[in-house]
């Protein structure tokens, strides 16, 4: 076996690409998919590394985590540019995972809540770098969703940044 997957090996857009192959995946299904990709690379993947990469992608809005019928699902988020890592095209043939339709209403609500919370925290902490990053995310959300209203969040971030100048 070669080296294990490291967090940097699990790129946000590649995670979103793997998830996008199926519409949405549970965290366990994504872990199994990554184990298959690691096997193809003659490597192994650590559950903690997967969890860290998924948390990072979720924090970056490349993945959205939402609940659907009591099940936690991951779907490509507004800041994702899904791409497929090497050998990913084989995953639908290897894994016995259903293709899911993303519940857009629920995913949109999850992104809206997460963005509001992150923006409020960044403003409260006067974290200008995070406010600028989240301001960029509001533009991604505008393109990604027809239903998530981000004008109030954008205005709050703009006002806080103008006060920083």
Short mmCIF file of C-alpha atoms in Angstrom, two decimals, residues 11-150:
data_model
loop_
_atom_site.label_atom_id
_atom_site.label_comp_id
_atom_site.label_asym_id
_atom_site.label_seq_id
_atom_site.Cartn_x
_atom_site.Cartn_y
_atom_site.Cartn_z
CA UNK A 11 -10.26 18.42 -2.32
CA UNK A 12 -13.57 20.19 -1.69
CA UNK A 13 -14.63 20.19 -5.34
CA UNK A 14 -13.73 16.51 -5.69
CA UNK A 15 -15.82 15.65 -2.62
CA UNK A 16 -18.69 17.61 -4.18
CA UNK A 17 -18.12 15.76 -7.48
CA UNK A 18 -18.32 12.35 -5.81
CA UNK A 19 -21.51 13.38 -3.99
CA UNK A 20 -22.94 14.86 -7.20
CA UNK A 21 -22.58 11.48 -8.96
CA UNK A 22 -25.37 10.24 -6.69
CA UNK A 23 -27.29 13.49 -6.15
CA UNK A 24 -26.73 13.24 -2.39
CA UNK A 25 -24.90 10.83 -0.10
CA UNK A 26 -24.94 10.06 3.59
CA UNK A 27 -21.61 10.68 5.33
CA UNK A 28 -21.12 6.88 5.61
CA UNK A 29 -21.77 6.43 1.89
CA UNK A 30 -19.26 9.15 1.06
CA UNK A 31 -16.74 7.42 3.31
CA UNK A 32 -17.31 4.13 1.46
CA UNK A 33 -16.90 5.91 -1.88
CA UNK A 34 -13.61 7.41 -0.72
CA UNK A 35 -12.44 4.02 0.54
CA UNK A 36 -13.08 2.63 -2.97
CA UNK A 37 -11.11 5.48 -4.52
CA UNK A 38 -8.29 4.90 -2.06
CA UNK A 39 -8.28 1.19 -2.92
CA UNK A 40 -7.92 2.09 -6.60
CA UNK A 41 -4.89 4.21 -5.63
CA UNK A 42 -3.54 1.39 -3.46
CA UNK A 43 -3.98 3.55 -0.38
CA UNK A 44 -6.26 3.63 2.60
CA UNK A 45 -8.36 6.40 4.06
CA UNK A 46 -8.79 7.26 7.71
CA UNK A 47 -12.33 7.98 8.94
CA UNK A 48 -11.03 11.01 10.85
CA UNK A 49 -9.47 12.37 7.67
CA UNK A 50 -12.77 11.96 5.81
CA UNK A 51 -14.66 13.62 8.63
CA UNK A 52 -12.18 16.52 8.69
CA UNK A 53 -12.41 16.96 4.91
CA UNK A 54 -16.23 16.88 4.96
CA UNK A 55 -16.32 19.41 7.81
CA UNK A 56 -13.92 21.63 5.88
CA UNK A 57 -16.01 21.37 2.69
CA UNK A 58 -19.19 22.10 4.64
CA UNK A 59 -17.60 25.13 6.34
CA UNK A 60 -16.53 26.36 2.90
CA UNK A 61 -20.07 25.84 1.52
CA UNK A 62 -18.74 23.34 -1.05
CA UNK A 63 -20.99 20.73 0.58
CA UNK A 64 -24.30 21.26 2.31
CA UNK A 65 -25.39 18.98 5.12
CA UNK A 66 -29.14 18.60 5.62
CA UNK A 67 -31.69 16.24 7.13
CA UNK A 68 -34.18 14.36 4.97
CA UNK A 69 -36.59 11.84 6.51
CA UNK A 70 -34.36 11.49 9.57
CA UNK A 71 -31.26 10.84 7.47
CA UNK A 72 -28.26 13.19 7.24
CA UNK A 73 -27.36 13.86 3.63
CA UNK A 74 -24.60 15.75 1.88
CA UNK A 75 -25.15 17.54 -1.42
CA UNK A 76 -22.96 19.86 -3.51
CA UNK A 77 -23.15 23.35 -2.05
CA UNK A 78 -23.16 26.84 -3.51
CA UNK A 79 -19.37 27.29 -3.45
CA UNK A 80 -18.64 23.97 -5.18
CA UNK A 81 -17.34 23.42 -8.65
CA UNK A 82 -17.83 19.64 -8.64
CA UNK A 83 -15.05 17.70 -10.31
CA UNK A 84 -14.38 14.00 -10.36
CA UNK A 85 -11.22 12.55 -8.90
CA UNK A 86 -9.49 9.78 -10.83
CA UNK A 87 -11.57 6.54 -10.95
CA UNK A 88 -14.71 8.22 -9.56
CA UNK A 89 -16.69 7.43 -12.70
CA UNK A 90 -16.64 3.78 -11.59
CA UNK A 91 -18.29 4.46 -8.24
CA UNK A 92 -21.94 4.14 -9.37
CA UNK A 93 -21.10 0.66 -10.66
CA UNK A 94 -19.21 -0.37 -7.52
CA UNK A 95 -21.35 1.02 -4.71
CA UNK A 96 -24.86 -0.11 -4.00
CA UNK A 97 -26.05 3.41 -3.27
CA UNK A 98 -29.29 4.89 -4.58
CA UNK A 99 -29.27 7.98 -6.73
CA UNK A 100 -31.13 10.64 -4.76
CA UNK A 101 -32.97 13.74 -5.75
CA UNK A 102 -31.72 16.62 -3.58
CA UNK A 103 -34.54 18.13 -1.54
CA UNK A 104 -33.82 21.68 -2.69
CA UNK A 105 -36.13 23.32 -0.18
CA UNK A 106 -34.44 21.59 2.75
CA UNK A 107 -30.92 22.04 1.36
CA UNK A 108 -31.63 25.73 0.67
CA UNK A 109 -32.92 26.22 4.22
CA UNK A 110 -29.81 24.53 5.64
CA UNK A 111 -27.51 26.80 3.62
CA UNK A 112 -29.49 29.91 4.60
CA UNK A 113 -29.34 29.04 8.30
CA UNK A 114 -25.65 28.16 8.18
CA UNK A 115 -24.81 31.37 6.30
CA UNK A 116 -26.81 33.54 8.74
CA UNK A 117 -25.10 31.91 11.72
CA UNK A 118 -21.61 32.19 10.20
CA UNK A 119 -22.19 35.84 9.23
CA UNK A 120 -23.48 36.74 12.71
CA UNK A 121 -20.43 35.09 14.29
CA UNK A 122 -18.00 36.82 11.92
CA UNK A 123 -19.60 40.22 12.58
CA UNK A 124 -19.65 39.66 16.36
CA UNK A 125 -15.98 38.61 16.30
CA UNK A 126 -15.11 41.48 13.93
CA UNK A 127 -13.37 38.96 11.67
CA UNK A 128 -12.95 40.97 8.47
CA UNK A 129 -11.37 38.11 6.51
CA UNK A 130 -14.27 35.80 7.33
CA UNK A 131 -16.80 38.53 6.55
CA UNK A 132 -15.23 39.03 3.11
CA UNK A 133 -15.24 35.26 2.49
CA UNK A 134 -18.90 35.02 3.50
CA UNK A 135 -19.73 38.01 1.32
CA UNK A 136 -18.32 36.03 -1.63
CA UNK A 137 -20.44 33.05 -0.57
CA UNK A 138 -23.60 35.20 -0.74
CA UNK A 139 -22.93 35.71 -4.46
CA UNK A 140 -22.44 31.94 -4.90
CA UNK A 141 -25.76 31.36 -3.13
CA UNK A 142 -27.51 33.80 -5.49
CA UNK A 143 -26.48 31.64 -8.44
CA UNK A 144 -27.03 28.31 -6.65
CA UNK A 145 -30.54 28.96 -5.34
CA UNK A 146 -33.61 30.83 -6.48
CA UNK A 147 -35.15 30.76 -3.01
CA UNK A 148 -32.42 31.68 -0.51
CA UNK A 149 -32.59 35.40 0.26
CA UNK A 150 -29.13 36.74 1.05
#
